[in-house]
Amino acid sequence: VRRLWDASARGDADAICELLAPDAVLQAHGVPGPIAGEFKGTDAILDYLARAGEIVDDSRSEIIDIYTSDAGAVIRYRTVATRGAQQLEMQYLYVLTIERGRIVRASLVPADQRRNDEFWRLQ
């Protein structure tokens, strides 16, 4: 879980792919848009991460807690992001299902879905 977090922070696509199952699924909760929906496979997940980074002017995230079991993990984290005059400061849950040492499913859940949707909506 820490390796995934660190690889994401570095933008290390190769390390991220090593941690994901080839058919992994990422579900980003929210109204349909460029960074909400279900993304299947490592290429789609990497595209999602790149798009999220391109949409914002600045983004910082920090881990608050990590909860683990044999079947998965939950990361509770805080993100501060800006896009133009908009700023979002919010906690999220990153829920991971792990099988045979690789992430097979990930779900990003914002603490306040409405505020999250307002920030990430591009219109």
Coordinates of C-alpha atoms in Angstrom, one line a residue:
V1 CA 0.0 0.0 0.0
R2 CA 2.8 2.4 0.8
R3 CA 4.6 1.4 -2.4
L4 CA 1.5 2.3 -4.4
W5 CA 1.2 5.7 -2.6
D6 CA 4.8 6.5 -3.1
A7 CA 4.8 5.4 -6.8
S8 CA 1.7 7.5 -7.4
A9 CA 3.3 10.6 -5.8
R10 CA 6.4 10.1 -8.0
G11 CA 4.3 9.5 -11.1
D12 CA 6.2 6.2 -11.5
A13 CA 4.0 4.3 -14.0
D14 CA 6.2 1.2 -14.1
A15 CA 6.0 0.8 -10.3
I16 CA 2.2 1.4 -10.3
C17 CA 1.8 -1.3 -13.0
E18 CA 3.9 -3.8 -10.9
L19 CA 1.4 -3.4 -8.0
L20 CA -1.8 -3.6 -10.1
A21 CA -3.2 -6.8 -11.6
P22 CA -3.3 -6.4 -15.4
D23 CA -7.2 -6.4 -15.3
A24 CA -7.5 -4.2 -12.2
V25 CA -10.5 -1.9 -12.0
L26 CA -10.5 1.6 -10.5
Q27 CA -13.9 3.1 -9.6
A28 CA -13.8 6.9 -9.0
H29 CA -17.1 8.0 -7.5
G30 CA -18.8 11.0 -8.9
V31 CA -21.0 12.4 -11.7
P32 CA -19.8 11.1 -15.1
G33 CA -16.9 13.1 -16.4
P34 CA -13.2 13.0 -17.2
I35 CA -12.2 11.6 -13.8
A36 CA -15.3 9.8 -12.6
G37 CA -16.4 6.3 -13.6
E38 CA -15.0 2.9 -13.9
F39 CA -11.5 2.4 -15.4
K40 CA -10.5 -1.1 -16.4
G41 CA -6.9 -2.3 -16.9
T42 CA -3.6 -0.7 -16.1
D43 CA -3.6 1.6 -19.2
A44 CA -7.0 3.0 -18.4
I45 CA -6.0 3.6 -14.7
L46 CA -2.7 5.3 -15.7
D47 CA -4.7 7.5 -18.2
Y48 CA -7.1 8.4 -15.3
L49 CA -4.2 9.4 -13.1
A50 CA -2.6 11.5 -15.8
R51 CA -5.9 13.3 -16.6
A52 CA -6.5 14.1 -12.9
G53 CA -3.0 15.6 -12.7
E54 CA -3.6 17.7 -15.9
I55 CA -6.9 19.1 -14.7
V56 CA -5.5 20.8 -11.6
D57 CA -3.0 23.6 -11.2
D58 CA -1.7 22.1 -8.0
S59 CA -2.5 19.1 -5.8
R60 CA -1.1 17.8 -2.5
S61 CA -2.2 14.7 -0.7
E62 CA -1.2 13.2 2.7
I63 CA -2.1 10.0 4.4
I64 CA -4.1 10.2 7.6
D65 CA -4.5 6.5 8.3
I66 CA -4.0 3.1 6.7
Y67 CA -6.1 0.1 7.6
T68 CA -5.1 -3.3 6.3
S69 CA -6.2 -6.9 6.3
D70 CA -5.3 -10.0 4.4
A71 CA -7.8 -9.1 1.7
G72 CA -7.1 -5.4 1.2
A73 CA -6.5 -2.0 2.6
V74 CA -8.2 1.3 3.2
I75 CA -6.2 4.6 3.0
R76 CA -7.8 7.6 4.5
Y77 CA -6.1 10.7 3.1
R78 CA -6.5 14.4 2.7
T79 CA -6.1 16.3 -0.6
V80 CA -5.7 20.0 -1.3
A81 CA -6.1 20.8 -4.9
T82 CA -6.5 24.1 -6.9
R83 CA -7.8 24.8 -10.3
G84 CA -8.0 28.5 -11.2
A85 CA -9.8 30.3 -8.4
Q86 CA -11.3 27.0 -7.1
Q87 CA -9.8 25.2 -4.2
L88 CA -10.8 21.8 -2.8
E89 CA -9.7 20.5 0.6
M90 CA -11.2 17.1 1.4
Q91 CA -10.7 13.7 2.9
Y92 CA -11.1 10.6 0.8
L93 CA -11.1 6.9 1.3
Y94 CA -9.0 4.7 -1.1
V95 CA -10.4 1.2 -0.8
L96 CA -8.2 -1.5 -2.2
T97 CA -8.9 -5.2 -2.8
I98 CA -5.7 -7.2 -3.0
E99 CA -5.4 -10.8 -4.4
R100 CA -2.1 -12.7 -4.6
G101 CA -0.1 -9.6 -3.8
R102 CA -1.6 -7.4 -6.4
I103 CA -4.4 -4.8 -6.4
V104 CA -7.4 -6.0 -8.3
R105 CA -9.9 -3.3 -7.4
A106 CA -9.6 0.2 -6.1
S107 CA -12.4 2.6 -5.2
L108 CA -11.9 6.3 -4.5
V109 CA -14.6 7.7 -2.2
P110 CA -14.8 11.4 -1.3
A111 CA -16.1 12.6 2.1
D112 CA -18.4 15.1 0.4
Q113 CA -19.6 13.8 -3.0
R114 CA -21.4 17.1 -4.0
R115 CA -18.3 19.3 -3.3
N116 CA -16.0 16.8 -5.0
D117 CA -18.3 16.8 -8.1
E118 CA -18.4 20.7 -8.2
F119 CA -14.6 20.9 -8.1
W120 CA -13.9 18.3 -10.8
R121 CA -16.7 19.3 -13.2
L122 CA -15.1 21.1 -16.1
Q123 CA -18.0 23.2 -17.4

